[in-house]
Amino acid sequence: MDGQPISMIDYEKSVFPIGIIAMDSAKEVGGLIDQHLMSWYYKANPEAINDEKAKKSLLLKASCPRFNTGDAKAVLGETVRGYDMYIITDVGNYNCKYDMYGQQVPMSPDDHFQDLKRVICAISGKAERITVIMPILYGGRQHKRSARESLDCALALQELYNMGVSNVITFDAHDPRVQNATPLMGFDNAMPRYQFLKALLRNVDDLILDKEHLMVVSPDEGAMNRNIYYASELGLDLGMFYKRRDFSTIVNGRNPIVAHEYIGASVKDKDIFVSDDIIASGDSMLMLAYDLKKEGAKRIFLSATYALFTEGMEKFDKAYEDGIINGVLSTNLTYQNPEMLAKPWYINVDASKYIAYFILSLHQNNSVTSIHDPHKKIKALVEKYKKEHNQ
């Protein structure tokens, strides 16, 4: 949609006024989304820029104060009656803390989800429609039952549906089939593919976009679909790693990887682009990068929608210093550690405008199909890059 005219309506005079609540966990991205939406509003209504009575922000006041015991409540600071409401939350933001018995306690995904439900409860059915924007899906990694296990994500979606939520928008769900738990509720699983390629091409100005110089490699069989997409859109060869795991042992809730086995064409003297949904500890991604280097790969760019670095970033620092990796791309769809943003190898992928498009389309009751499929935008992006670099 970049550069294309946007069909605008007056946010204040529409049948259902629009309201956005950015939970404390998502204040930064919520502010960016609001800036995009208001800039489009001013573009369509330039007279409102200097109108003191005109609405200057779509963000509504809401908070979740806590008692010293850790108990909490949600408080709305202004009316939401009749509003088309969008609540944005980041259940992965471990930087949010609260006081409990004199101690600073970091908020867990459970705490964030509970606060989301508190806000919905405070709305008390007075909003015309509620859409929850939860980029990293609560309980999303526990999406199927292998033994006597809970199904956290499915249960959470059912709770939201029973509380009157009409739509859930998430990004790169670990397994989007969890939406089967609530077949009558809207569920959009968006993939920020265009945003990744845009960030890569903006930050690396000497890529040669052909199969002789660039290749896509999937880190495992589970990530094949996303990497097939990139390879198809860019006209590149695709390779894959097979993860051999030790299923007799469980370490940190998962079976450890004992070996990576590469399947595909030669990577020798080629730049490599790798895409996955999550970088947790990062061990498997770095193991892949070291293996690719042994096979003669040139530069390696790793990407993941959510770069969590649960065990720190020292391993990535060393890999960068040793020339194993050349960049790690990830989005601002979940909390980004300031230390991470300052790393020379980190490339930030801003997805706030992508969310703003979803909000605008849903508010205007327009189709979101074109937002889900960025084929035309990617084609234009690649053609522009090749033209600028005489390829």
PDB file of N, CA and C in Angstrom, residues 8 13 17 27 40 56 66 95 97 136 141 165 190 259 270 277 321 327 329 367:
ATOM      1  N   MET A   8     -10.032   7.342   2.781  1.00  0.00           N
ATOM      2  CA  MET A   8     -10.132   7.752   4.181  1.00  0.00           C
ATOM      3  C   MET A   8     -11.575   8.096   4.552  1.00  0.00           C
ATOM      4  N   LYS A  13     -16.299  11.336  12.749  1.00  0.00           N
ATOM      5  CA  LYS A  13     -17.682  11.412  12.296  1.00  0.00           C
ATOM      6  C   LYS A  13     -18.184  10.111  11.680  1.00  0.00           C
ATOM      7  N   PRO A  17     -17.013   5.639  16.021  1.00  0.00           N
ATOM      8  CA  PRO A  17     -15.693   6.256  16.164  1.00  0.00           C
ATOM      9  C   PRO A  17     -14.649   5.210  16.546  1.00  0.00           C
ATOM     10  N   LYS A  27       3.180   0.283  24.394  1.00  0.00           N
ATOM     11  CA  LYS A  27       3.064   1.732  24.275  1.00  0.00           C
ATOM     12  C   LYS A  27       3.837   2.281  23.078  1.00  0.00           C
ATOM     13  N   TRP A  40      -2.556   9.855   7.985  1.00  0.00           N
ATOM     14  CA  TRP A  40      -3.491   9.607   6.888  1.00  0.00           C
ATOM     15  C   TRP A  40      -4.745  10.465   7.054  1.00  0.00           C
ATOM     16  N   LYS A  56      -6.543  14.771  18.042  1.00  0.00           N
ATOM     17  CA  LYS A  56      -5.127  14.727  17.715  1.00  0.00           C
ATOM     18  C   LYS A  56      -4.530  13.336  17.885  1.00  0.00           C
ATOM     19  N   ARG A  66      -1.914  -1.661  40.251  1.00  0.00           N
ATOM     20  CA  ARG A  66      -1.827  -2.849  41.107  1.00  0.00           C
ATOM     21  C   ARG A  66      -1.723  -2.458  42.569  1.00  0.00           C
ATOM     22  N   ASN A  95      10.001  -6.569  30.038  1.00  0.00           N
ATOM     23  CA  ASN A  95      10.545  -5.358  30.653  1.00  0.00           C
ATOM     24  C   ASN A  95       9.521  -4.628  31.514  1.00  0.00           C
ATOM     25  N   LYS A  97       7.283  -4.190  34.676  1.00  0.00           N
ATOM     26  CA  LYS A  97       7.419  -4.676  36.046  1.00  0.00           C
ATOM     27  C   LYS A  97       6.378  -4.014  36.939  1.00  0.00           C
ATOM     28  N   ILE A 136       2.511 -11.346  19.212  1.00  0.00           N
ATOM     29  CA  ILE A 136       3.030 -12.646  19.625  1.00  0.00           C
ATOM     30  C   ILE A 136       1.917 -13.324  20.416  1.00  0.00           C
ATOM     31  N   ARG A 141       3.108 -21.221  21.547  1.00  0.00           N
ATOM     32  CA  ARG A 141       4.063 -22.322  21.368  1.00  0.00           C
ATOM     33  C   ARG A 141       3.510 -23.638  21.939  1.00  0.00           C
ATOM     34  N   VAL A 165     -14.955 -10.463  22.184  1.00  0.00           N
ATOM     35  CA  VAL A 165     -13.990 -10.018  21.176  1.00  0.00           C
ATOM     36  C   VAL A 165     -14.424 -10.522  19.799  1.00  0.00           C
ATOM     37  N   ALA A 190      -1.049 -12.591  10.208  1.00  0.00           N
ATOM     38  CA  ALA A 190      -0.318 -11.833   9.192  1.00  0.00           C
ATOM     39  C   ALA A 190       1.162 -12.204   9.198  1.00  0.00           C
ATOM     40  N   ALA A 259      22.382 -32.661  15.599  1.00  0.00           N
ATOM     41  CA  ALA A 259      23.074 -32.434  14.329  1.00  0.00           C
ATOM     42  C   ALA A 259      22.177 -31.698  13.348  1.00  0.00           C
ATOM     43  N   LYS A 270      27.981 -17.819  -2.082  1.00  0.00           N
ATOM     44  CA  LYS A 270      26.674 -17.158  -2.199  1.00  0.00           C
ATOM     45  C   LYS A 270      26.292 -16.487  -0.885  1.00  0.00           C
ATOM     46  N   ASP A 277      10.431 -18.138  12.548  1.00  0.00           N
ATOM     47  CA  ASP A 277       9.464 -17.350  13.316  1.00  0.00           C
ATOM     48  C   ASP A 277      10.068 -16.797  14.605  1.00  0.00           C
ATOM     49  N   GLU A 321      31.650 -11.027  15.154  1.00  0.00           N
ATOM     50  CA  GLU A 321      33.077 -10.675  15.162  1.00  0.00           C
ATOM     51  C   GLU A 321      33.907 -11.677  14.372  1.00  0.00           C
ATOM     52  N   GLY A 327      24.192 -10.208   9.711  1.00  0.00           N
ATOM     53  CA  GLY A 327      23.046  -9.437  10.158  1.00  0.00           C
ATOM     54  C   GLY A 327      21.944 -10.324  10.692  1.00  0.00           C
ATOM     55  N   LEU A 329      17.800  -9.857  11.365  1.00  0.00           N
ATOM     56  CA  LEU A 329      16.636  -8.997  11.199  1.00  0.00           C
ATOM     57  C   LEU A 329      15.495  -9.488  12.075  1.00  0.00           C
ATOM     58  N   SER A 367     -11.902  -5.373   2.735  1.00  0.00           N
ATOM     59  CA  SER A 367     -11.191  -6.644   2.698  1.00  0.00           C
ATOM     60  C   SER A 367      -9.728  -6.447   3.101  1.00  0.00           C
TER      61      SER A 367
END
